[in-house]
Amino acid sequence: INIGAIQGGVKTNIVPPYCEAEVDMRVTYPMTVEEGDALIEQALKQGSAKFPQSRAKWERLGFKRKPLKMPEVSPLFKAFLQGAEDVLGLAEVAGFPAYTDAAILASLAGTPHCLTFGPGCLEQAHSVDEFVPVKHLETAVEVLKKAALRLLW
């Protein structure tokens, strides 16, 4: 959840008549979009209850995007898993605690066979000094090559 913009009021010494916030909430598996919506409703209800004169509402500004979970029987999933094991000696299966275009692409293509894979550290993503170590790039290339070979031959 990211509160990216907050607006309201006219001066620092006057209680503002309104407050507007734009929130980016990207639901990740296993949470459903409906559970995310309910979480927003609950937060607004709890916050407004403290101030009886207040009103709170929300609206979705983007598309209703459901989180993606690739089936473990997916040929793509199996190829990447084996490619990672071949290159790294082991492979860890874990959910990705962020939202990527993979869910959008899977939805547009009508398939759950879409995954997020790449080099770097999530902690550095979108930071001022974001970078990817060359070794991570080289390792990612090797895993991609192994996965492609498994899928194509």
mmCIF file with all atom_site columns, C-alpha atoms in Angstrom:
data_model
loop_
_atom_site.group_PDB
_atom_site.id
_atom_site.type_symbol
_atom_site.label_atom_id
_atom_site.label_alt_id
_atom_site.label_comp_id
_atom_site.label_asym_id
_atom_site.label_entity_id
_atom_site.label_seq_id
_atom_site.pdbx_PDB_ins_code
_atom_site.Cartn_x
_atom_site.Cartn_y
_atom_site.Cartn_z
_atom_site.occupancy
_atom_site.B_iso_or_equiv
_atom_site.pdbx_formal_charge
_atom_site.auth_seq_id
_atom_site.auth_comp_id
_atom_site.auth_asym_id
_atom_site.auth_atom_id
_atom_site.pdbx_PDB_model_num
ATOM 1   C CA . ILE A 1 1   ? 0.000   0.000   0.000   1.00 0.00 ? 1   ILE A CA 1
ATOM 2   C CA . ASN A 1 2   ? 1.361   3.405   -0.955  1.00 0.00 ? 2   ASN A CA 1
ATOM 3   C CA . ILE A 1 3   ? -0.325  6.709   -0.126  1.00 0.00 ? 3   ILE A CA 1
ATOM 4   C CA . GLY A 1 4   ? 1.098   8.598   -3.082  1.00 0.00 ? 4   GLY A CA 1
ATOM 5   C CA . ALA A 1 5   ? -0.825  11.882  -2.870  1.00 0.00 ? 5   ALA A CA 1
ATOM 6   C CA . ILE A 1 6   ? -2.692  13.729  -0.118  1.00 0.00 ? 6   ILE A CA 1
ATOM 7   C CA . GLN A 1 7   ? -4.607  16.965  -0.656  1.00 0.00 ? 7   GLN A CA 1
ATOM 8   C CA . GLY A 1 8   ? -6.843  19.152  1.478   1.00 0.00 ? 8   GLY A CA 1
ATOM 9   C CA . GLY A 1 9   ? -7.135  22.420  3.305   1.00 0.00 ? 9   GLY A CA 1
ATOM 10  C CA . VAL A 1 10  ? -6.167  25.966  2.414   1.00 0.00 ? 10  VAL A CA 1
ATOM 11  C CA . LYS A 1 11  ? -3.899  27.164  5.259   1.00 0.00 ? 11  LYS A CA 1
ATOM 12  C CA . THR A 1 12  ? -1.896  25.648  8.079   1.00 0.00 ? 12  THR A CA 1
ATOM 13  C CA . ASN A 1 13  ? -3.933  27.382  10.804  1.00 0.00 ? 13  ASN A CA 1
ATOM 14  C CA . ILE A 1 14  ? -7.369  26.320  9.492   1.00 0.00 ? 14  ILE A CA 1
ATOM 15  C CA . VAL A 1 15  ? -8.898  22.886  10.007  1.00 0.00 ? 15  VAL A CA 1
ATOM 16  C CA . PRO A 1 16  ? -9.396  21.598  6.461   1.00 0.00 ? 16  PRO A CA 1
ATOM 17  C CA . PRO A 1 17  ? -12.964 20.945  5.304   1.00 0.00 ? 17  PRO A CA 1
ATOM 18  C CA . TYR A 1 18  ? -11.809 17.867  3.379   1.00 0.00 ? 18  TYR A CA 1
ATOM 19  C CA . CYS A 1 19  ? -8.920  15.533  2.801   1.00 0.00 ? 19  CYS A CA 1
ATOM 20  C CA . GLU A 1 20  ? -8.310  13.455  -0.312  1.00 0.00 ? 20  GLU A CA 1
ATOM 21  C CA . ALA A 1 21  ? -5.739  10.718  -0.653  1.00 0.00 ? 21  ALA A CA 1
ATOM 22  C CA . GLU A 1 22  ? -4.713  8.629   -3.636  1.00 0.00 ? 22  GLU A CA 1
ATOM 23  C CA . VAL A 1 23  ? -3.703  5.160   -2.532  1.00 0.00 ? 23  VAL A CA 1
ATOM 24  C CA . ASP A 1 24  ? -1.992  2.536   -4.656  1.00 0.00 ? 24  ASP A CA 1
ATOM 25  C CA . MET A 1 25  ? -2.949  -0.878  -3.319  1.00 0.00 ? 25  MET A CA 1
ATOM 26  C CA . ARG A 1 26  ? -1.861  -3.860  -5.368  1.00 0.00 ? 26  ARG A CA 1
ATOM 27  C CA . VAL A 1 27  ? -3.295  -7.109  -4.129  1.00 0.00 ? 27  VAL A CA 1
ATOM 28  C CA . THR A 1 28  ? -0.931  -10.074 -4.122  1.00 0.00 ? 28  THR A CA 1
ATOM 29  C CA . TYR A 1 29  ? -1.803  -13.762 -3.806  1.00 0.00 ? 29  TYR A CA 1
ATOM 30  C CA . PRO A 1 30  ? -3.375  -15.242 -1.686  1.00 0.00 ? 30  PRO A CA 1
ATOM 31  C CA . MET A 1 31  ? -5.467  -12.122 -1.002  1.00 0.00 ? 31  MET A CA 1
ATOM 32  C CA . THR A 1 32  ? -8.361  -11.567 -3.397  1.00 0.00 ? 32  THR A CA 1
ATOM 33  C CA . VAL A 1 33  ? -9.444  -8.244  -4.870  1.00 0.00 ? 33  VAL A CA 1
ATOM 34  C CA . GLU A 1 34  ? -12.651 -8.527  -2.847  1.00 0.00 ? 34  GLU A CA 1
ATOM 35  C CA . GLU A 1 35  ? -10.664 -8.974  0.376   1.00 0.00 ? 35  GLU A CA 1
ATOM 36  C CA . GLY A 1 36  ? -8.589  -5.910  -0.541  1.00 0.00 ? 36  GLY A CA 1
ATOM 37  C CA . ASP A 1 37  ? -11.769 -3.904  -1.137  1.00 0.00 ? 37  ASP A CA 1
ATOM 38  C CA . ALA A 1 38  ? -13.155 -5.064  2.227   1.00 0.00 ? 38  ALA A CA 1
ATOM 39  C CA . LEU A 1 39  ? -9.914  -4.000  3.915   1.00 0.00 ? 39  LEU A CA 1
ATOM 40  C CA . ILE A 1 40  ? -10.316 -0.484  2.493   1.00 0.00 ? 40  ILE A CA 1
ATOM 41  C CA . GLU A 1 41  ? -13.971 -0.350  3.584   1.00 0.00 ? 41  GLU A CA 1
ATOM 42  C CA . GLN A 1 42  ? -13.031 -1.478  7.093   1.00 0.00 ? 42  GLN A CA 1
ATOM 43  C CA . ALA A 1 43  ? -10.248 1.123   7.395   1.00 0.00 ? 43  ALA A CA 1
ATOM 44  C CA . LEU A 1 44  ? -12.564 3.931   6.261   1.00 0.00 ? 44  LEU A CA 1
ATOM 45  C CA . LYS A 1 45  ? -15.297 2.792   8.657   1.00 0.00 ? 45  LYS A CA 1
ATOM 46  C CA . GLN A 1 46  ? -12.889 2.624   11.611  1.00 0.00 ? 46  GLN A CA 1
ATOM 47  C CA . GLY A 1 47  ? -11.345 5.997   10.804  1.00 0.00 ? 47  GLY A CA 1
ATOM 48  C CA . SER A 1 48  ? -14.697 7.749   10.332  1.00 0.00 ? 48  SER A CA 1
ATOM 49  C CA . ALA A 1 49  ? -16.166 6.243   13.515  1.00 0.00 ? 49  ALA A CA 1
ATOM 50  C CA . LYS A 1 50  ? -13.800 8.412   15.559  1.00 0.00 ? 50  LYS A CA 1
ATOM 51  C CA . PHE A 1 51  ? -15.283 11.555  13.990  1.00 0.00 ? 51  PHE A CA 1
ATOM 52  C CA . PRO A 1 52  ? -19.107 11.336  13.770  1.00 0.00 ? 52  PRO A CA 1
ATOM 53  C CA . GLN A 1 53  ? -19.355 14.407  11.506  1.00 0.00 ? 53  GLN A CA 1
ATOM 54  C CA . SER A 1 54  ? -17.001 12.904  8.938   1.00 0.00 ? 54  SER A CA 1
ATOM 55  C CA . ARG A 1 55  ? -17.809 11.065  5.729   1.00 0.00 ? 55  ARG A CA 1
ATOM 56  C CA . ALA A 1 56  ? -15.519 8.697   3.896   1.00 0.00 ? 56  ALA A CA 1
ATOM 57  C CA . LYS A 1 57  ? -15.755 7.063   0.503   1.00 0.00 ? 57  LYS A CA 1
ATOM 58  C CA . TRP A 1 58  ? -13.450 5.494   -2.014  1.00 0.00 ? 58  TRP A CA 1
ATOM 59  C CA . GLU A 1 59  ? -13.406 4.716   -5.690  1.00 0.00 ? 59  GLU A CA 1
ATOM 60  C CA . ARG A 1 60  ? -11.230 2.531   -7.867  1.00 0.00 ? 60  ARG A CA 1
ATOM 61  C CA . LEU A 1 61  ? -9.223  4.653   -10.286 1.00 0.00 ? 61  LEU A CA 1
ATOM 62  C CA . GLY A 1 62  ? -7.690  1.781   -12.239 1.00 0.00 ? 62  GLY A CA 1
ATOM 63  C CA . PHE A 1 63  ? -8.704  -1.672  -13.352 1.00 0.00 ? 63  PHE A CA 1
ATOM 64  C CA . LYS A 1 64  ? -9.806  -4.404  -10.985 1.00 0.00 ? 64  LYS A CA 1
ATOM 65  C CA . ARG A 1 65  ? -6.675  -6.565  -11.281 1.00 0.00 ? 65  ARG A CA 1
ATOM 66  C CA . LYS A 1 66  ? -6.696  -9.922  -9.590  1.00 0.00 ? 66  LYS A CA 1
ATOM 67  C CA . PRO A 1 67  ? -3.447  -11.336 -8.213  1.00 0.00 ? 67  PRO A CA 1
ATOM 68  C CA . LEU A 1 68  ? -1.649  -13.994 -10.194 1.00 0.00 ? 68  LEU A CA 1
ATOM 69  C CA . LYS A 1 69  ? -0.793  -17.502 -9.056  1.00 0.00 ? 69  LYS A CA 1
ATOM 70  C CA . MET A 1 70  ? 0.882   -19.733 -11.592 1.00 0.00 ? 70  MET A CA 1
ATOM 71  C CA . PRO A 1 71  ? -0.028  -23.419 -11.358 1.00 0.00 ? 71  PRO A CA 1
ATOM 72  C CA . GLU A 1 72  ? 2.901   -25.541 -10.218 1.00 0.00 ? 72  GLU A CA 1
ATOM 73  C CA . VAL A 1 73  ? 2.164   -27.918 -13.119 1.00 0.00 ? 73  VAL A CA 1
ATOM 74  C CA . SER A 1 74  ? 2.794   -25.119 -15.642 1.00 0.00 ? 74  SER A CA 1
ATOM 75  C CA . PRO A 1 75  ? 5.468   -26.033 -18.208 1.00 0.00 ? 75  PRO A CA 1
ATOM 76  C CA . LEU A 1 76  ? 6.824   -22.478 -17.895 1.00 0.00 ? 76  LEU A CA 1
ATOM 77  C CA . PHE A 1 77  ? 7.026   -22.752 -14.119 1.00 0.00 ? 77  PHE A CA 1
ATOM 78  C CA . LYS A 1 78  ? 8.723   -26.158 -14.322 1.00 0.00 ? 78  LYS A CA 1
ATOM 79  C CA . ALA A 1 79  ? 11.242  -24.924 -16.927 1.00 0.00 ? 79  ALA A CA 1
ATOM 80  C CA . PHE A 1 80  ? 12.268  -21.928 -14.806 1.00 0.00 ? 80  PHE A CA 1
ATOM 81  C CA . LEU A 1 81  ? 12.435  -23.995 -11.644 1.00 0.00 ? 81  LEU A CA 1
ATOM 82  C CA . GLN A 1 82  ? 14.679  -26.593 -13.294 1.00 0.00 ? 82  GLN A CA 1
ATOM 83  C CA . GLY A 1 83  ? 16.749  -23.857 -14.976 1.00 0.00 ? 83  GLY A CA 1
ATOM 84  C CA . ALA A 1 84  ? 17.354  -22.218 -11.600 1.00 0.00 ? 84  ALA A CA 1
ATOM 85  C CA . GLU A 1 85  ? 18.267  -25.573 -10.045 1.00 0.00 ? 85  GLU A CA 1
ATOM 86  C CA . ASP A 1 86  ? 20.696  -26.296 -12.909 1.00 0.00 ? 86  ASP A CA 1
ATOM 87  C CA . VAL A 1 87  ? 22.434  -22.916 -12.547 1.00 0.00 ? 87  VAL A CA 1
ATOM 88  C CA . LEU A 1 88  ? 22.219  -22.302 -8.815  1.00 0.00 ? 88  LEU A CA 1
ATOM 89  C CA . GLY A 1 89  ? 22.148  -25.844 -7.478  1.00 0.00 ? 89  GLY A CA 1
ATOM 90  C CA . LEU A 1 90  ? 18.790  -25.141 -5.835  1.00 0.00 ? 90  LEU A CA 1
ATOM 91  C CA . ALA A 1 91  ? 15.641  -23.184 -6.490  1.00 0.00 ? 91  ALA A CA 1
ATOM 92  C CA . GLU A 1 92  ? 13.310  -21.550 -4.026  1.00 0.00 ? 92  GLU A CA 1
ATOM 93  C CA . VAL A 1 93  ? 9.625   -21.176 -4.778  1.00 0.00 ? 93  VAL A CA 1
ATOM 94  C CA . ALA A 1 94  ? 8.106   -18.144 -3.097  1.00 0.00 ? 94  ALA A CA 1
ATOM 95  C CA . GLY A 1 95  ? 5.421   -15.593 -3.679  1.00 0.00 ? 95  GLY A CA 1
ATOM 96  C CA . PHE A 1 96  ? 6.529   -12.197 -4.901  1.00 0.00 ? 96  PHE A CA 1
ATOM 97  C CA . PRO A 1 97  ? 5.535   -9.517  -2.371  1.00 0.00 ? 97  PRO A CA 1
ATOM 98  C CA . ALA A 1 98  ? 4.908   -6.883  -5.028  1.00 0.00 ? 98  ALA A CA 1
ATOM 99  C CA . TYR A 1 99  ? 2.762   -6.316  -8.074  1.00 0.00 ? 99  TYR A CA 1
ATOM 100 C CA . THR A 1 100 ? 4.205   -6.533  -11.570 1.00 0.00 ? 100 THR A CA 1
ATOM 101 C CA . ASP A 1 101 ? 2.927   -6.381  -15.126 1.00 0.00 ? 101 ASP A CA 1
ATOM 102 C CA . ALA A 1 102 ? 2.918   -10.199 -15.153 1.00 0.00 ? 102 ALA A CA 1
ATOM 103 C CA . ALA A 1 103 ? -0.626  -10.189 -13.748 1.00 0.00 ? 103 ALA A CA 1
ATOM 104 C CA . ILE A 1 104 ? -1.763  -7.708  -16.404 1.00 0.00 ? 104 ILE A CA 1
ATOM 105 C CA . LEU A 1 105 ? -0.159  -9.707  -19.221 1.00 0.00 ? 105 LEU A CA 1
ATOM 106 C CA . ALA A 1 106 ? -1.619  -12.975 -17.921 1.00 0.00 ? 106 ALA A CA 1
ATOM 107 C CA . SER A 1 107 ? -5.063  -11.380 -17.738 1.00 0.00 ? 107 SER A CA 1
ATOM 108 C CA . LEU A 1 108 ? -4.815  -9.966  -21.258 1.00 0.00 ? 108 LEU A CA 1
ATOM 109 C CA . ALA A 1 109 ? -3.548  -13.268 -22.644 1.00 0.00 ? 109 ALA A CA 1
ATOM 110 C CA . GLY A 1 110 ? -6.140  -15.258 -20.693 1.00 0.00 ? 110 GLY A CA 1
ATOM 111 C CA . THR A 1 111 ? -3.549  -17.580 -19.171 1.00 0.00 ? 111 THR A CA 1
ATOM 112 C CA . PRO A 1 112 ? -2.047  -18.140 -15.720 1.00 0.00 ? 112 PRO A CA 1
ATOM 113 C CA . HIS A 1 113 ? 1.258   -19.165 -17.353 1.00 0.00 ? 113 HIS A CA 1
ATOM 114 C CA . CYS A 1 114 ? 3.109   -15.929 -16.694 1.00 0.00 ? 114 CYS A CA 1
ATOM 115 C CA . LEU A 1 115 ? 5.816   -15.288 -14.124 1.00 0.00 ? 115 LEU A CA 1
ATOM 116 C CA . THR A 1 116 ? 8.110   -12.615 -12.788 1.00 0.00 ? 116 THR A CA 1
ATOM 117 C CA . PHE A 1 117 ? 11.812  -13.345 -13.029 1.00 0.00 ? 117 PHE A CA 1
ATOM 118 C CA . GLY A 1 118 ? 14.877  -11.165 -13.102 1.00 0.00 ? 118 GLY A CA 1
ATOM 119 C CA . PRO A 1 119 ? 18.081  -10.034 -11.475 1.00 0.00 ? 119 PRO A CA 1
ATOM 120 C CA . GLY A 1 120 ? 18.552  -7.589  -8.636  1.00 0.00 ? 120 GLY A CA 1
ATOM 121 C CA . CYS A 1 121 ? 17.280  -7.089  -5.098  1.00 0.00 ? 121 CYS A CA 1
ATOM 122 C CA . LEU A 1 122 ? 13.696  -6.054  -4.389  1.00 0.00 ? 122 LEU A CA 1
ATOM 123 C CA . GLU A 1 123 ? 14.914  -3.798  -1.557  1.00 0.00 ? 123 GLU A CA 1
ATOM 124 C CA . GLN A 1 124 ? 16.698  -1.607  -4.115  1.00 0.00 ? 124 GLN A CA 1
ATOM 125 C CA . ALA A 1 125 ? 13.891  -1.506  -6.687  1.00 0.00 ? 125 ALA A CA 1
ATOM 126 C CA . HIS A 1 126 ? 12.707  2.011   -7.511  1.00 0.00 ? 126 HIS A CA 1
ATOM 127 C CA . SER A 1 127 ? 15.222  3.568   -5.109  1.00 0.00 ? 127 SER A CA 1
ATOM 128 C CA . VAL A 1 128 ? 17.397  6.585   -5.851  1.00 0.00 ? 128 VAL A CA 1
ATOM 129 C CA . ASP A 1 129 ? 20.518  4.465   -6.193  1.00 0.00 ? 129 ASP A CA 1
ATOM 130 C CA . GLU A 1 130 ? 18.934  1.403   -7.815  1.00 0.00 ? 130 GLU A CA 1
ATOM 131 C CA . PHE A 1 131 ? 21.410  -0.909  -9.492  1.00 0.00 ? 131 PHE A CA 1
ATOM 132 C CA . VAL A 1 132 ? 21.820  -4.542  -10.480 1.00 0.00 ? 132 VAL A CA 1
ATOM 133 C CA . PRO A 1 133 ? 25.114  -6.337  -9.857  1.00 0.00 ? 133 PRO A CA 1
ATOM 134 C CA . VAL A 1 134 ? 26.670  -7.729  -13.055 1.00 0.00 ? 134 VAL A CA 1
ATOM 135 C CA . LYS A 1 135 ? 26.855  -11.185 -11.441 1.00 0.00 ? 135 LYS A CA 1
ATOM 136 C CA . HIS A 1 136 ? 23.056  -11.131 -10.978 1.00 0.00 ? 136 HIS A CA 1
ATOM 137 C CA . LEU A 1 137 ? 22.626  -10.305 -14.684 1.00 0.00 ? 137 LEU A CA 1
ATOM 138 C CA . GLU A 1 138 ? 24.936  -13.122 -15.715 1.00 0.00 ? 138 GLU A CA 1
ATOM 139 C CA . THR A 1 139 ? 23.125  -15.613 -13.486 1.00 0.00 ? 139 THR A CA 1
ATOM 140 C CA . ALA A 1 140 ? 19.708  -14.503 -14.799 1.00 0.00 ? 140 ALA A CA 1
ATOM 141 C CA . VAL A 1 141 ? 20.907  -14.982 -18.396 1.00 0.00 ? 141 VAL A CA 1
ATOM 142 C CA . GLU A 1 142 ? 22.048  -18.529 -17.615 1.00 0.00 ? 142 GLU A CA 1
ATOM 143 C CA . VAL A 1 143 ? 18.729  -19.412 -15.958 1.00 0.00 ? 143 VAL A CA 1
ATOM 144 C CA . LEU A 1 144 ? 16.824  -17.926 -18.925 1.00 0.00 ? 144 LEU A CA 1
ATOM 145 C CA . LYS A 1 145 ? 18.920  -19.948 -21.385 1.00 0.00 ? 145 LYS A CA 1
ATOM 146 C CA . LYS A 1 146 ? 18.309  -23.188 -19.466 1.00 0.00 ? 146 LYS A CA 1
ATOM 147 C CA . ALA A 1 147 ? 14.570  -22.497 -19.178 1.00 0.00 ? 147 ALA A CA 1
ATOM 148 C CA . ALA A 1 148 ? 14.293  -21.635 -22.883 1.00 0.00 ? 148 ALA A CA 1
ATOM 149 C CA . LEU A 1 149 ? 16.082  -24.828 -23.890 1.00 0.00 ? 149 LEU A CA 1
ATOM 150 C CA . ARG A 1 150 ? 13.737  -26.902 -21.727 1.00 0.00 ? 150 ARG A CA 1
ATOM 151 C CA . LEU A 1 151 ? 10.675  -25.217 -23.243 1.00 0.00 ? 151 LEU A CA 1
ATOM 152 C CA . LEU A 1 152 ? 11.839  -25.382 -26.858 1.00 0.00 ? 152 LEU A CA 1
ATOM 153 C CA . TRP A 1 153 ? 13.505  -28.810 -27.032 1.00 0.00 ? 153 TRP A CA 1
#
